[in-house]
Amino acid sequence: PKIQPQKITDFEQISTISEKELKEVVRQFDTISLVTALMGASPETNSFCERLFPNIDFEMARKNIGRIKIDTVEDMQNQIISMVNLQAMERRRHEQ
């Protein structure tokens, strides 16, 4: 069997996957996890997610989280990347 390449390798690439896929992935994380990951993301990625999830008060969540270590941010970004790639592999497996 061929080893499938990862769908995304960098958190900034979440804006390149379909909104439906991203919503499926993010549903598996709580709001704090998503906002934590976004604290290390570009303004464009933040804007993309804020448009995609209008029911989340991102500003309030950021205030509630406060200061946070970059390691924590990167860890959460990596967890979301892993879930995106895992779901992409599952989808490919079902299509075969």
Short mmCIF file of C-alpha atoms in Angstrom, two decimals:
data_model
loop_
_atom_site.label_atom_id
_atom_site.label_comp_id
_atom_site.label_asym_id
_atom_site.label_seq_id
_atom_site.Cartn_x
_atom_site.Cartn_y
_atom_site.Cartn_z
CA PRO A 1 0.00 0.00 0.00
CA LYS A 2 1.11 3.52 -0.73
CA ILE A 3 1.78 5.79 2.21
CA GLN A 4 -0.49 8.77 1.82
CA PRO A 5 1.10 12.20 2.22
CA GLN A 6 -0.19 14.30 5.05
CA LYS A 7 -2.99 16.62 4.10
CA ILE A 8 -1.47 19.54 6.04
CA THR A 9 1.86 19.95 7.81
CA ASP A 10 1.50 23.46 9.22
CA PHE A 11 -1.33 24.99 11.25
CA GLU A 12 -1.59 27.93 8.85
CA GLN A 13 -2.76 25.44 6.21
CA ILE A 14 -6.08 24.84 7.97
CA SER A 15 -7.56 27.58 5.81
CA THR A 16 -6.78 25.44 2.73
CA ILE A 17 -9.03 22.54 3.66
CA SER A 18 -12.76 22.55 3.08
CA GLU A 19 -14.93 24.29 5.64
CA LYS A 20 -16.92 21.09 6.12
CA GLU A 21 -13.76 19.11 6.94
CA LEU A 22 -12.46 21.78 9.29
CA LYS A 23 -15.77 21.97 11.14
CA GLU A 24 -15.74 18.17 11.57
CA VAL A 25 -12.26 18.33 13.08
CA VAL A 26 -12.83 21.34 15.33
CA ARG A 27 -16.03 19.80 16.70
CA GLN A 28 -13.79 17.27 18.42
CA PHE A 29 -12.01 20.01 20.38
CA ASP A 30 -13.41 22.46 22.89
CA THR A 31 -13.44 26.22 22.30
CA ILE A 32 -10.46 26.79 24.60
CA SER A 33 -8.37 24.33 22.56
CA LEU A 34 -9.21 26.04 19.27
CA VAL A 35 -8.59 29.52 20.64
CA THR A 36 -5.31 28.36 22.22
CA ALA A 37 -4.12 27.05 18.83
CA LEU A 38 -5.16 30.29 17.15
CA MET A 39 -3.13 32.38 19.62
CA GLY A 40 -0.04 31.43 17.61
CA ALA A 41 -1.65 31.81 14.19
CA SER A 42 -1.60 34.64 11.68
CA PRO A 43 -4.31 37.31 11.66
CA GLU A 44 -5.59 35.76 8.40
CA THR A 45 -6.03 32.32 9.97
CA ASN A 46 -7.71 33.88 13.00
CA SER A 47 -10.11 35.82 10.75
CA PHE A 48 -10.86 32.68 8.74
CA CYS A 49 -11.79 30.72 11.89
CA GLU A 50 -13.78 33.60 13.35
CA ARG A 51 -15.87 33.72 10.16
CA LEU A 52 -16.23 29.93 10.13
CA PHE A 53 -17.37 29.75 13.77
CA PRO A 54 -19.49 32.86 14.39
CA ASN A 55 -21.03 31.34 17.52
CA ILE A 56 -17.67 31.40 19.36
CA ASP A 57 -16.71 34.58 21.23
CA PHE A 58 -13.01 34.45 20.39
CA GLU A 59 -12.16 37.71 22.12
CA MET A 60 -13.72 36.61 25.40
CA ALA A 61 -12.06 33.20 25.17
CA ARG A 62 -8.65 34.84 24.63
CA LYS A 63 -9.21 37.02 27.71
CA ASN A 64 -10.21 33.98 29.78
CA ILE A 65 -7.10 32.07 28.70
CA GLY A 66 -4.75 34.97 29.36
CA ARG A 67 -1.01 34.53 28.94
CA ILE A 68 0.02 31.11 27.72
CA LYS A 69 3.29 29.36 26.89
CA ILE A 70 4.15 28.99 23.22
CA ASP A 71 4.75 25.25 23.83
CA THR A 72 1.10 24.91 24.83
CA VAL A 73 -0.01 26.77 21.70
CA GLU A 74 2.18 24.63 19.44
CA ASP A 75 1.01 21.43 21.12
CA MET A 76 -2.61 22.31 20.47
CA GLN A 77 -1.84 23.28 16.87
CA ASN A 78 -0.15 19.91 16.38
CA GLN A 79 -3.13 18.06 17.86
CA ILE A 80 -5.47 19.80 15.40
CA ILE A 81 -3.09 19.11 12.48
CA SER A 82 -2.95 15.43 13.48
CA MET A 83 -6.75 15.20 13.62
CA VAL A 84 -7.11 16.85 10.18
CA ASN A 85 -4.64 14.33 8.72
CA LEU A 86 -6.24 11.38 10.51
CA GLN A 87 -9.69 12.26 9.19
CA ALA A 88 -8.28 12.72 5.69
CA MET A 89 -6.77 9.22 5.86
CA GLU A 90 -10.05 7.77 7.15
CA ARG A 91 -11.96 9.46 4.32
CA ARG A 92 -9.53 8.08 1.72
CA ARG A 93 -9.84 4.61 3.20
CA HIS A 94 -13.64 4.73 2.88
CA GLU A 95 -13.44 5.94 -0.71
CA GLN A 96 -11.30 2.99 -1.83
#
